[in-house]
Amino acid sequence: MWLEFYLCGAFHLIAFTRSRGIWCDGVIELSIEKLNRRAFRIAGAAFGPNELTAFEIEFHYAVRRGRNPLRTIIRFGFAGPDGEIRQPKEKDAPRIVANRPRRDHEWAVAVELTPLEA
């Protein structure tokens, strides 16, 4: 459940999703991949909000076992030709995740969030 809240909070910060009222209503088919000693990626399929679509969240830390990420990269939804989120052809969550975009320009949303400097 925390992941839905995290995505909703991130969607509120991103102009594209905020302006369209996009929110997350459930995450399924979740996987975690270690990228290196200070970074990992969560990938899955989420209801966003009415249809399943793919997402990824990467967390990058300055130090190993750090508490707060140095940067977070959020990718969500398949980009359609009009720049809007298009629904994947698949309706099966494992296939959606397996066939998710691999390049940032293929995602409807691909943003990097960094902490505000004090």
PDB file of N, CA, C and O in Angstrom, residues 28-80:
ATOM      1  N   ILE A  28       0.386  -4.042  -8.800  1.00  0.00           N
ATOM      2  CA  ILE A  28       0.504  -5.503  -8.847  1.00  0.00           C
ATOM      3  C   ILE A  28       1.729  -5.858  -9.673  1.00  0.00           C
ATOM      4  O   ILE A  28       2.295  -5.015 -10.354  1.00  0.00           O
ATOM      5  N   GLU A  29       2.139  -7.111  -9.629  1.00  0.00           N
ATOM      6  CA  GLU A  29       3.274  -7.613 -10.408  1.00  0.00           C
ATOM      7  C   GLU A  29       4.521  -6.782 -10.169  1.00  0.00           C
ATOM      8  O   GLU A  29       5.037  -6.123 -11.064  1.00  0.00           O
ATOM      9  N   LEU A  30       4.989  -6.809  -8.963  1.00  0.00           N
ATOM     10  CA  LEU A  30       6.106  -5.983  -8.526  1.00  0.00           C
ATOM     11  C   LEU A  30       7.422  -6.761  -8.548  1.00  0.00           C
ATOM     12  O   LEU A  30       7.468  -7.929  -8.178  1.00  0.00           O
ATOM     13  N   SER A  31       8.492  -6.092  -8.998  1.00  0.00           N
ATOM     14  CA  SER A  31       9.823  -6.687  -8.932  1.00  0.00           C
ATOM     15  C   SER A  31      10.824  -5.622  -8.490  1.00  0.00           C
ATOM     16  O   SER A  31      10.601  -4.433  -8.698  1.00  0.00           O
ATOM     17  N   ILE A  32      11.911  -6.081  -7.881  1.00  0.00           N
ATOM     18  CA  ILE A  32      12.978  -5.184  -7.427  1.00  0.00           C
ATOM     19  C   ILE A  32      14.274  -5.673  -8.043  1.00  0.00           C
ATOM     20  O   ILE A  32      14.595  -6.866  -7.991  1.00  0.00           O
ATOM     21  N   GLU A  33      15.012  -4.735  -8.619  1.00  0.00           N
ATOM     22  CA  GLU A  33      16.275  -5.055  -9.280  1.00  0.00           C
ATOM     23  C   GLU A  33      17.390  -4.179  -8.716  1.00  0.00           C
ATOM     24  O   GLU A  33      17.257  -2.959  -8.659  1.00  0.00           O
ATOM     25  N   LYS A  34      18.470  -4.801  -8.303  1.00  0.00           N
ATOM     26  CA  LYS A  34      19.642  -4.063  -7.835  1.00  0.00           C
ATOM     27  C   LYS A  34      20.393  -3.526  -9.047  1.00  0.00           C
ATOM     28  O   LYS A  34      20.742  -4.284  -9.957  1.00  0.00           O
ATOM     29  N   LEU A  35      20.621  -2.216  -9.082  1.00  0.00           N
ATOM     30  CA  LEU A  35      21.364  -1.602 -10.178  1.00  0.00           C
ATOM     31  C   LEU A  35      22.849  -1.528  -9.863  1.00  0.00           C
ATOM     32  O   LEU A  35      23.685  -1.734 -10.732  1.00  0.00           O
ATOM     33  N   ASN A  36      23.167  -1.185  -8.627  1.00  0.00           N
ATOM     34  CA  ASN A  36      24.534  -1.188  -8.120  1.00  0.00           C
ATOM     35  C   ASN A  36      24.445  -1.123  -6.594  1.00  0.00           C
ATOM     36  O   ASN A  36      23.359  -1.252  -6.042  1.00  0.00           O
ATOM     37  N   ARG A  37      25.564  -0.902  -5.921  1.00  0.00           N
ATOM     38  CA  ARG A  37      25.564  -0.914  -4.445  1.00  0.00           C
ATOM     39  C   ARG A  37      24.741   0.214  -3.828  1.00  0.00           C
ATOM     40  O   ARG A  37      24.380   0.150  -2.674  1.00  0.00           O
ATOM     41  N   ARG A  38      24.453   1.259  -4.621  1.00  0.00           N
ATOM     42  CA  ARG A  38      23.737   2.412  -4.076  1.00  0.00           C
ATOM     43  C   ARG A  38      22.461   2.739  -4.850  1.00  0.00           C
ATOM     44  O   ARG A  38      21.941   3.846  -4.728  1.00  0.00           O
ATOM     45  N   ALA A  39      21.960   1.783  -5.622  1.00  0.00           N
ATOM     46  CA  ALA A  39      20.759   2.069  -6.414  1.00  0.00           C
ATOM     47  C   ALA A  39      19.964   0.795  -6.678  1.00  0.00           C
ATOM     48  O   ALA A  39      20.532  -0.291  -6.824  1.00  0.00           O
ATOM     49  N   PHE A  40      18.648   0.944  -6.723  1.00  0.00           N
ATOM     50  CA  PHE A  40      17.781  -0.170  -7.101  1.00  0.00           C
ATOM     51  C   PHE A  40      16.567   0.367  -7.847  1.00  0.00           C
ATOM     52  O   PHE A  40      16.244   1.549  -7.778  1.00  0.00           O
ATOM     53  N   ARG A  41      15.927  -0.528  -8.586  1.00  0.00           N
ATOM     54  CA  ARG A  41      14.755  -0.169  -9.383  1.00  0.00           C
ATOM     55  C   ARG A  41      13.582  -1.054  -8.987  1.00  0.00           C
ATOM     56  O   ARG A  41      13.735  -2.271  -8.860  1.00  0.00           O
ATOM     57  N   ILE A  42      12.436  -0.430  -8.807  1.00  0.00           N
ATOM     58  CA  ILE A  42      11.183  -1.146  -8.611  1.00  0.00           C
ATOM     59  C   ILE A  42      10.423  -1.042  -9.924  1.00  0.00           C
ATOM     60  O   ILE A  42      10.255   0.057 -10.460  1.00  0.00           O
ATOM     61  N   ALA A  43       9.961  -2.159 -10.457  1.00  0.00           N
ATOM     62  CA  ALA A  43       9.159  -2.170 -11.677  1.00  0.00           C
ATOM     63  C   ALA A  43       7.874  -2.922 -11.404  1.00  0.00           C
ATOM     64  O   ALA A  43       7.850  -3.861 -10.605  1.00  0.00           O
ATOM     65  N   GLY A  44       6.820  -2.501 -12.058  1.00  0.00           N
ATOM     66  CA  GLY A  44       5.560  -3.188 -11.855  1.00  0.00           C
ATOM     67  C   GLY A  44       4.479  -2.684 -12.782  1.00  0.00           C
ATOM     68  O   GLY A  44       4.728  -1.904 -13.698  1.00  0.00           O
ATOM     69  N   ALA A  45       3.295  -3.167 -12.514  1.00  0.00           N
ATOM     70  CA  ALA A  45       2.106  -2.712 -13.217  1.00  0.00           C
ATOM     71  C   ALA A  45       1.187  -2.099 -12.164  1.00  0.00           C
ATOM     72  O   ALA A  45       1.058  -2.621 -11.055  1.00  0.00           O
ATOM     73  N   ALA A  46       0.579  -0.970 -12.517  1.00  0.00           N
ATOM     74  CA  ALA A  46      -0.285  -0.263 -11.577  1.00  0.00           C
ATOM     75  C   ALA A  46      -1.556   0.178 -12.285  1.00  0.00           C
ATOM     76  O   ALA A  46      -1.559   0.416 -13.489  1.00  0.00           O
ATOM     77  N   PHE A  47      -2.616   0.278 -11.513  1.00  0.00           N
ATOM     78  CA  PHE A  47      -3.844   0.870 -12.034  1.00  0.00           C
ATOM     79  C   PHE A  47      -3.656   2.371 -11.958  1.00  0.00           C
ATOM     80  O   PHE A  47      -3.446   2.924 -10.892  1.00  0.00           O
ATOM     81  N   GLY A  48      -3.695   3.042 -13.101  1.00  0.00           N
ATOM     82  CA  GLY A  48      -3.352   4.462 -13.101  1.00  0.00           C
ATOM     83  C   GLY A  48      -4.337   5.361 -13.802  1.00  0.00           C
ATOM     84  O   GLY A  48      -3.982   5.881 -14.830  1.00  0.00           O
ATOM     85  N   PRO A  49      -5.479   5.644 -13.301  1.00  0.00           N
ATOM     86  CA  PRO A  49      -6.193   4.925 -12.241  1.00  0.00           C
ATOM     87  C   PRO A  49      -7.105   3.815 -12.751  1.00  0.00           C
ATOM     88  O   PRO A  49      -7.481   2.924 -11.999  1.00  0.00           O
ATOM     89  N   ASN A  50      -7.514   3.845 -14.029  1.00  0.00           N
ATOM     90  CA  ASN A  50      -8.553   2.918 -14.492  1.00  0.00           C
ATOM     91  C   ASN A  50      -8.038   1.675 -15.201  1.00  0.00           C
ATOM     92  O   ASN A  50      -8.716   0.663 -15.236  1.00  0.00           O
ATOM     93  N   GLU A  51      -6.885   1.765 -15.809  1.00  0.00           N
ATOM     94  CA  GLU A  51      -6.315   0.650 -16.564  1.00  0.00           C
ATOM     95  C   GLU A  51      -4.923   0.333 -16.050  1.00  0.00           C
ATOM     96  O   GLU A  51      -4.235   1.204 -15.532  1.00  0.00           O
ATOM     97  N   LEU A  52      -4.509  -0.897 -16.233  1.00  0.00           N
ATOM     98  CA  LEU A  52      -3.143  -1.273 -15.867  1.00  0.00           C
ATOM     99  C   LEU A  52      -2.151  -0.654 -16.834  1.00  0.00           C
ATOM    100  O   LEU A  52      -2.378  -0.633 -18.043  1.00  0.00           O
ATOM    101  N   THR A  53      -1.068  -0.163 -16.292  1.00  0.00           N
ATOM    102  CA  THR A  53       0.042   0.315 -17.106  1.00  0.00           C
ATOM    103  C   THR A  53       1.343   0.068 -16.347  1.00  0.00           C
ATOM    104  O   THR A  53       1.327  -0.204 -15.147  1.00  0.00           O
ATOM    105  N   ALA A  54       2.436   0.150 -17.043  1.00  0.00           N
ATOM    106  CA  ALA A  54       3.746  -0.128 -16.441  1.00  0.00           C
ATOM    107  C   ALA A  54       4.279   1.098 -15.703  1.00  0.00           C
ATOM    108  O   ALA A  54       3.933   2.232 -16.023  1.00  0.00           O
ATOM    109  N   PHE A  55       5.143   0.843 -14.737  1.00  0.00           N
ATOM    110  CA  PHE A  55       5.861   1.913 -14.048  1.00  0.00           C
ATOM    111  C   PHE A  55       7.218   1.395 -13.601  1.00  0.00           C
ATOM    112  O   PHE A  55       7.433   0.190 -13.477  1.00  0.00           O
ATOM    113  N   GLU A  56       8.119   2.328 -13.367  1.00  0.00           N
ATOM    114  CA  GLU A  56       9.416   2.049 -12.745  1.00  0.00           C
ATOM    115  C   GLU A  56       9.738   3.199 -11.807  1.00  0.00           C
ATOM    116  O   GLU A  56       9.401   4.348 -12.091  1.00  0.00           O
ATOM    117  N   ILE A  57      10.384   2.862 -10.715  1.00  0.00           N
ATOM    118  CA  ILE A  57      10.931   3.875  -9.814  1.00  0.00           C
ATOM    119  C   ILE A  57      12.355   3.446  -9.487  1.00  0.00           C
ATOM    120  O   ILE A  57      12.574   2.328  -9.024  1.00  0.00           O
ATOM    121  N   GLU A  58      13.306   4.335  -9.763  1.00  0.00           N
ATOM    122  CA  GLU A  58      14.703   4.078  -9.404  1.00  0.00           C
ATOM    123  C   GLU A  58      15.074   4.968  -8.234  1.00  0.00           C
ATOM    124  O   GLU A  58      14.774   6.165  -8.249  1.00  0.00           O
ATOM    125  N   PHE A  59      15.734   4.378  -7.260  1.00  0.00           N
ATOM    126  CA  PHE A  59      16.233   5.112  -6.110  1.00  0.00           C
ATOM    127  C   PHE A  59      17.752   5.066  -6.147  1.00  0.00           C
ATOM    128  O   PHE A  59      18.345   3.979  -6.190  1.00  0.00           O
ATOM    129  N   HIS A  60      18.391   6.232  -6.137  1.00  0.00           N
ATOM    130  CA  HIS A  60      19.839   6.348  -6.159  1.00  0.00           C
ATOM    131  C   HIS A  60      20.283   7.074  -4.884  1.00  0.00           C
ATOM    132  O   HIS A  60      19.767   8.159  -4.582  1.00  0.00           O
ATOM    133  N   TYR A  61      21.232   6.476  -4.172  1.00  0.00           N
ATOM    134  CA  TYR A  61      21.691   7.010  -2.895  1.00  0.00           C
ATOM    135  C   TYR A  61      23.142   7.472  -2.996  1.00  0.00           C
ATOM    136  O   TYR A  61      23.933   6.905  -3.747  1.00  0.00           O
ATOM    137  N   ALA A  62      23.492   8.473  -2.224  1.00  0.00           N
ATOM    138  CA  ALA A  62      24.862   8.992  -2.201  1.00  0.00           C
ATOM    139  C   ALA A  62      25.802   8.000  -1.525  1.00  0.00           C
ATOM    140  O   ALA A  62      26.959   7.846  -1.928  1.00  0.00           O
ATOM    141  N   VAL A  63      25.305   7.334  -0.498  1.00  0.00           N
ATOM    142  CA  VAL A  63      26.108   6.362   0.244  1.00  0.00           C
ATOM    143  C   VAL A  63      25.315   5.068   0.408  1.00  0.00           C
ATOM    144  O   VAL A  63      24.085   5.080   0.413  1.00  0.00           O
ATOM    145  N   ARG A  64      26.016   3.989   0.515  1.00  0.00           N
ATOM    146  CA  ARG A  64      25.375   2.699   0.740  1.00  0.00           C
ATOM    147  C   ARG A  64      24.607   2.740   2.051  1.00  0.00           C
ATOM    148  O   ARG A  64      25.073   3.305   3.043  1.00  0.00           O
ATOM    149  N   ARG A  65      23.423   2.192   2.043  1.00  0.00           N
ATOM    150  CA  ARG A  65      22.519   2.172   3.200  1.00  0.00           C
ATOM    151  C   ARG A  65      22.070   3.558   3.622  1.00  0.00           C
ATOM    152  O   ARG A  65      21.730   3.800   4.775  1.00  0.00           O
ATOM    153  N   GLY A  66      22.098   4.502   2.689  1.00  0.00           N
ATOM    154  CA  GLY A  66      21.597   5.840   2.977  1.00  0.00           C
ATOM    155  C   GLY A  66      20.095   5.815   3.222  1.00  0.00           C
ATOM    156  O   GLY A  66      19.396   4.914   2.765  1.00  0.00           O
ATOM    157  N   ARG A  67      19.613   6.796   3.926  1.00  0.00           N
ATOM    158  CA  ARG A  67      18.185   6.859   4.247  1.00  0.00           C
ATOM    159  C   ARG A  67      17.380   7.619   3.200  1.00  0.00           C
ATOM    160  O   ARG A  67      16.254   7.267   2.917  1.00  0.00           O
ATOM    161  N   ASN A  68      17.944   8.690   2.686  1.00  0.00           N
ATOM    162  CA  ASN A  68      17.230   9.535   1.738  1.00  0.00           C
ATOM    163  C   ASN A  68      17.900   9.463   0.373  1.00  0.00           C
ATOM    164  O   ASN A  68      19.108   9.657   0.267  1.00  0.00           O
ATOM    165  N   PRO A  69      17.110   9.200  -0.674  1.00  0.00           N
ATOM    166  CA  PRO A  69      17.723   9.104  -1.996  1.00  0.00           C
ATOM    167  C   PRO A  69      18.281  10.441  -2.471  1.00  0.00           C
ATOM    168  O   PRO A  69      17.718  11.499  -2.206  1.00  0.00           O
ATOM    169  N   LEU A  70      19.400  10.357  -3.148  1.00  0.00           N
ATOM    170  CA  LEU A  70      20.014  11.520  -3.771  1.00  0.00           C
ATOM    171  C   LEU A  70      19.182  11.959  -4.975  1.00  0.00           C
ATOM    172  O   LEU A  70      19.037  13.134  -5.267  1.00  0.00           O
ATOM    173  N   ARG A  71      18.631  10.980  -5.673  1.00  0.00           N
ATOM    174  CA  ARG A  71      17.721  11.252  -6.772  1.00  0.00           C
ATOM    175  C   ARG A  71      16.798  10.055  -6.952  1.00  0.00           C
ATOM    176  O   ARG A  71      17.155   8.917  -6.621  1.00  0.00           O
ATOM    177  N   THR A  72      15.608  10.331  -7.452  1.00  0.00           N
ATOM    178  CA  THR A  72      14.607   9.312  -7.716  1.00  0.00           C
ATOM    179  C   THR A  72      14.110   9.522  -9.135  1.00  0.00           C
ATOM    180  O   THR A  72      13.766  10.640  -9.518  1.00  0.00           O
ATOM    181  N   ILE A  73      14.072   8.464  -9.905  1.00  0.00           N
ATOM    182  CA  ILE A  73      13.588   8.550 -11.280  1.00  0.00           C
ATOM    183  C   ILE A  73      12.276   7.781 -11.363  1.00  0.00           C
ATOM    184  O   ILE A  73      12.212   6.606 -10.979  1.00  0.00           O
ATOM    185  N   ILE A  74      11.251   8.464 -11.846  1.00  0.00           N
ATOM    186  CA  ILE A  74       9.929   7.856 -11.969  1.00  0.00           C
ATOM    187  C   ILE A  74       9.568   7.790 -13.440  1.00  0.00           C
ATOM    188  O   ILE A  74       9.658   8.780 -14.159  1.00  0.00           O
ATOM    189  N   ARG A  75       9.163   6.604 -13.865  1.00  0.00           N
ATOM    190  CA  ARG A  75       8.688   6.388 -15.230  1.00  0.00           C
ATOM    191  C   ARG A  75       7.318   5.736 -15.134  1.00  0.00           C
ATOM    192  O   ARG A  75       7.135   4.813 -14.341  1.00  0.00           O
ATOM    193  N   PHE A  76       6.391   6.223 -15.961  1.00  0.00           N
ATOM    194  CA  PHE A  76       5.017   5.735 -15.842  1.00  0.00           C
ATOM    195  C   PHE A  76       4.312   5.792 -17.187  1.00  0.00           C
ATOM    196  O   PHE A  76       4.377   6.806 -17.881  1.00  0.00           O
ATOM    197  N   GLY A  77       3.631   4.745 -17.540  1.00  0.00           N
ATOM    198  CA  GLY A  77       2.767   4.726 -18.710  1.00  0.00           C
ATOM    199  C   GLY A  77       3.486   4.690 -20.040  1.00  0.00           C
ATOM    200  O   GLY A  77       4.584   5.194 -20.182  1.00  0.00           O
ATOM    201  N   PHE A  78       2.842   4.104 -20.994  1.00  0.00           N
ATOM    202  CA  PHE A  78       3.353   4.041 -22.358  1.00  0.00           C
ATOM    203  C   PHE A  78       3.000   5.334 -23.077  1.00  0.00           C
ATOM    204  O   PHE A  78       1.857   5.780 -23.038  1.00  0.00           O
ATOM    205  N   ALA A  79       3.964   5.945 -23.758  1.00  0.00           N
ATOM    206  CA  ALA A  79       3.705   7.187 -24.491  1.00  0.00           C
ATOM    207  C   ALA A  79       2.982   6.878 -25.793  1.00  0.00           C
ATOM    208  O   ALA A  79       3.403   6.025 -26.560  1.00  0.00           O
ATOM    209  N   GLY A  80       1.875   7.591 -26.005  1.00  0.00           N
ATOM    210  CA  GLY A  80       1.154   7.477 -27.264  1.00  0.00           C
ATOM    211  C   GLY A  80       1.693   8.480 -28.267  1.00  0.00           C
ATOM    212  O   GLY A  80       2.493   9.355 -27.919  1.00  0.00           O
TER     213      GLY A  80
END
